[in-house]
Amino acid sequence: MRLIISFLFLFLLNTTVAQPTKEFTEQEYLEFQDKIRFSMNGSFDEGLKYVAELQKSKNNEHLAFAYVAGSYLYELKNNRVKCDEWYNKALGYYKKIPESVEKINIRAYLYNYRGLTEWRRKNFGEALSNYQEGIKLSMKTSDVIQIVKFKSNIALVNDQVGNYALAIKNLRQNSDFLDKNESLYEKDQFQNSKSNIYTNLGNVYEGYYMKNRDKVVLLDSAEYFYKRAVTYSQNYIDNKMTAILNLGNIYLVKKDVKNAERAYFDIAMYAKQNSDETYYKIANYNLGELYYTQKKYDKSLVFLKKIDSMALKEKKIDNTYFQSNYIQAKIYSIKNEPELAFKHSKLYLDAYEKYEGELREEALEVNYKLGTANLSDEMISIQEKYKYEVLWNKALKVFYVILVVAIVFFLIKNIRDKNKAQKKMNALIEEFKANLEKKEIEKAIEKPVVVLEEVPELEDALLKKENANLSIDEAKENKIVEKLLALEEKLEYLNADFTLSYVAKKIKTNTTYLSYVVNKRFGKSFGEYSNELKINYVINQMITNHLYRKYSTQAIAESVGFKNAVSFAKSFRKRTGVSPAQFANNI
């Protein structure tokens, strides 16, 4: 009897625990990959459901991908134990795959997701090591889409340790690549990639501004890219939250308190709905800081104390924790409560010293690995050259010596020229800032002048008045924005007749709706929106096309739809602070 019961127990156990295996086609596998990747923008539990489906596969390649993607999803859910456990399982299935291109690609995925995991854990050096190894494998298989992902992730590491210029360069290159190779991507995949890059560009520019607060142009760039990110992020909650949150930061710096407050409350709500503690802490800190700047100290303390409670619960010190204590110390000092002021100032100093110390160590490791990676690449290249070119003669050796000397000479000359050009540009920016107040005073006492090429101020005022009482549904707004972006992609704004009425007719709406959507989504009038597109196009052409920089101001103006060089130069100077000729010379 006991034997029969044991047999029945084992039978039931096997039928309940064992999962049926399935055969997936290559197309089904790729569809699962896309669904899992998209879920990483906020729908983590949904992503794990797709992972569970893919884990029913008999294919070791499918299983390796499922477990490594699931590993990162568990990291996003703050389950470190499960994350590490599944990553090790992914390695086990990877080892069972026969040597092939597919095996190399899977190994690259493993490096990518592990790098993302280490990045979230603030282990930036380890993250960079994984990305560097992964990009080598992706280059072997010419997986250009994966290469772009690695470069974007390396840019994020550089941003975290303060290498802002390098991060911006990498992200802009990736954005250009996406635009030129859109046909390689599915529509959702392309929008998700653009959303990520625009969000990251805004983030890097914002970080750069926080370290260089005299360079207001960096803040304008951050705002521009965040707004573009929101446009591309309608279906990706994580990216949308990041973009809106940082737009709130920019509104706060620009003293637009109403929009900043609305953005932070939206993020707090989204974060709570999605159980995202990181965003929730940041939103609470930002609300606390906002009310502190408004001298609403008791209201500020309500939000800042939430961060302290979460830090004590998690036993984890991060940036929001010590910044929260910094503001609390100042509030209690203002409220003349010395004991609490001393307590929070000490908490701030202790936490700041630990956080900055860890960050300095990570920055040193990242920069060291960046340097050694370049050196390693050079050594590999030299070894390959000597491997296949055995017969060296003295003349060839002399040639290489001269070549190296010439390269060093031109590198030094190039660095000196760049420094000289940068000093000139800085001098121009300082001069522009010094004259800004004077121009504002002169503008205040002068009568307004109507320029025919720009949207008249009276028309803008009337449109804004109409827009104040206008409301249309979000679906219609999104449709109008989608059609506007389509016109942008076709460079329609380069036409001289790219006016409010022309565009409204083109996208089959009325001027009132179009003006309202542009004001709401882009924060500017249609005339300002049109001019900004034209000027940004000119700036991009000047940077990327040396022949374009040789054109006259009149020729450039006509090429982007301005009727005369005067109004073009005025708009260009307003955007950059210098004339077109000065900008070209500094490039």
XYZ file of C-alpha atoms in Angstrom, residues 3-209:
207
model
C 4.532 1.610 -2.405
C 1.324 2.447 -4.327
C 0.901 5.755 -2.459
C 4.551 6.650 -3.188
C 4.078 5.871 -6.863
C 0.920 8.008 -7.054
C 2.679 10.874 -5.289
C 5.611 10.799 -7.744
C 3.200 10.590 -10.693
C 1.257 13.648 -9.522
C 4.471 15.520 -8.817
C 5.830 14.878 -12.298
C 2.585 15.869 -14.009
C 2.373 19.161 -12.116
C 6.046 20.174 -12.187
C 7.124 19.071 -15.657
C 6.594 21.681 -18.341
C 5.709 20.613 -21.853
C 8.334 21.485 -24.439
C 7.568 23.078 -27.787
C 9.169 23.726 -31.148
C 9.321 27.439 -32.035
C 9.950 28.718 -35.546
C 12.644 31.342 -36.094
C 9.931 33.967 -36.668
C 8.200 33.077 -33.383
C 11.551 33.276 -31.571
C 12.225 36.756 -32.985
C 8.718 37.896 -32.023
C 9.303 36.705 -28.451
C 12.608 38.616 -28.385
C 10.850 41.846 -29.409
C 8.030 41.394 -26.896
C 10.464 40.724 -24.052
C 12.645 43.721 -24.963
C 9.649 46.070 -25.170
C 8.452 44.862 -21.754
C 11.678 46.226 -20.241
C 10.260 49.728 -20.703
C 7.972 49.203 -17.705
C 5.848 46.025 -18.116
C 8.233 43.714 -16.232
C 5.666 41.111 -15.159
C 4.302 40.888 -18.690
C 7.863 40.375 -19.928
C 8.377 37.489 -17.506
C 5.225 35.839 -18.915
C 6.762 35.943 -22.401
C 9.994 34.572 -20.931
C 8.069 31.681 -19.358
C 6.537 30.844 -22.755
C 9.947 30.878 -24.459
C 11.386 28.640 -21.714
C 9.159 25.834 -23.038
C 11.393 25.653 -26.115
C 13.632 22.643 -26.806
C 16.246 24.925 -28.408
C 19.247 25.815 -26.195
C 19.654 29.136 -28.016
C 16.066 30.098 -27.151
C 16.526 28.988 -23.546
C 19.789 30.945 -23.124
C 18.123 34.119 -24.367
C 14.995 33.548 -22.244
C 16.984 33.120 -19.039
C 19.371 36.045 -19.591
C 16.491 38.399 -20.514
C 14.542 37.125 -17.516
C 17.617 37.708 -15.377
C 17.617 41.410 -16.284
C 13.843 41.673 -15.762
C 14.311 40.360 -12.227
C 17.027 42.975 -11.692
C 14.545 45.636 -12.818
C 12.151 44.224 -10.200
C 14.956 44.501 -7.581
C 15.178 40.705 -7.126
C 18.966 40.307 -7.184
C 18.993 36.656 -6.063
C 16.712 35.527 -8.898
C 18.631 37.719 -11.339
C 21.979 36.016 -10.590
C 20.402 32.564 -10.501
C 18.863 32.948 -13.971
C 22.016 34.473 -15.432
C 23.962 31.358 -14.407
C 21.273 29.188 -16.023
C 21.604 31.223 -19.206
C 25.364 30.535 -19.206
C 24.642 26.825 -18.830
C 22.372 26.706 -21.890
C 24.832 28.874 -23.860
C 27.598 26.294 -23.335
C 25.377 23.583 -24.886
C 24.997 25.486 -28.178
C 27.238 24.196 -31.027
C 29.887 26.607 -32.347
C 28.102 28.921 -34.788
C 27.217 32.513 -35.574
C 24.110 32.080 -33.412
C 26.272 31.092 -30.438
C 28.398 34.240 -30.854
C 25.246 36.389 -30.999
C 23.840 34.760 -27.856
C 27.115 35.410 -26.027
C 26.859 39.066 -27.060
C 23.317 39.187 -25.605
C 24.646 37.697 -22.364
C 27.301 40.410 -22.145
C 24.744 43.123 -22.916
C 22.195 42.103 -20.293
C 24.873 41.481 -17.666
C 26.307 44.899 -18.446
C 22.872 46.462 -17.928
C 22.557 44.617 -14.633
C 25.957 45.854 -13.393
C 25.078 49.378 -14.557
C 21.889 49.365 -12.461
C 23.962 48.164 -9.506
C 26.320 51.144 -10.012
C 29.207 48.793 -10.891
C 30.142 50.941 -13.894
C 33.559 49.376 -14.449
C 32.058 45.881 -14.632
C 29.302 47.170 -16.909
C 31.854 48.672 -19.290
C 33.880 45.427 -19.377
C 30.777 43.495 -20.444
C 29.910 46.048 -23.159
C 33.464 46.046 -24.521
C 33.523 42.249 -24.778
C 30.050 42.169 -26.317
C 30.768 44.764 -28.992
C 33.760 42.734 -30.184
C 31.509 39.691 -30.716
C 28.806 41.740 -32.476
C 31.423 43.174 -34.828
C 32.478 39.629 -35.714
C 28.945 38.764 -36.843
C 28.201 42.245 -38.303
C 25.193 42.596 -35.973
C 24.879 46.370 -36.478
C 21.710 46.727 -34.382
C 23.397 45.107 -31.407
C 26.495 47.271 -31.933
C 24.295 50.370 -31.650
C 22.890 49.055 -28.351
C 26.370 48.496 -26.963
C 27.503 51.981 -27.990
C 24.444 53.537 -26.370
C 25.113 51.605 -23.178
C 28.761 52.689 -23.177
C 27.523 56.271 -23.551
C 25.386 55.787 -20.414
C 28.425 54.625 -18.476
C 30.394 57.681 -19.628
C 27.493 59.894 -18.553
C 27.445 58.342 -15.079
C 31.143 59.015 -14.482
C 31.137 62.523 -15.984
C 32.473 61.910 -19.513
C 29.638 64.001 -20.974
C 31.194 65.100 -24.269
C 32.080 61.501 -25.169
C 28.586 60.304 -24.202
C 26.944 62.972 -26.400
C 29.183 62.066 -29.336
C 28.299 58.357 -29.094
C 24.564 58.978 -28.796
C 24.442 61.443 -31.697
C 26.299 58.948 -33.892
C 23.754 56.272 -32.979
C 20.855 58.635 -33.708
C 22.286 59.403 -37.159
C 22.774 55.681 -37.790
C 19.148 54.940 -36.910
C 17.879 57.657 -39.245
C 19.983 56.366 -42.125
C 19.115 52.706 -41.518
C 15.473 52.881 -40.484
C 14.710 50.114 -42.985
C 16.659 47.650 -40.788
C 14.144 48.092 -37.978
C 10.504 47.242 -37.398
C 8.372 50.333 -36.736
C 8.010 49.645 -32.989
C 11.673 48.729 -32.718
C 12.704 51.963 -34.452
C 10.469 54.129 -32.247
C 11.726 52.412 -29.109
C 15.354 52.947 -30.157
C 14.748 56.622 -31.003
C 12.914 57.040 -27.714
C 15.874 55.562 -25.801
C 18.467 57.667 -27.607
C 16.524 60.941 -27.258
C 15.905 60.210 -23.557
C 19.590 59.476 -23.010
C 20.698 62.561 -24.949
C 18.438 64.735 -22.818
C 19.814 63.082 -19.705
C 23.456 63.642 -20.714
C 22.869 67.291 -21.651
C 21.068 67.840 -18.341
C 23.934 66.239 -16.384
C 26.423 68.333 -18.340
C 24.464 71.489 -17.470
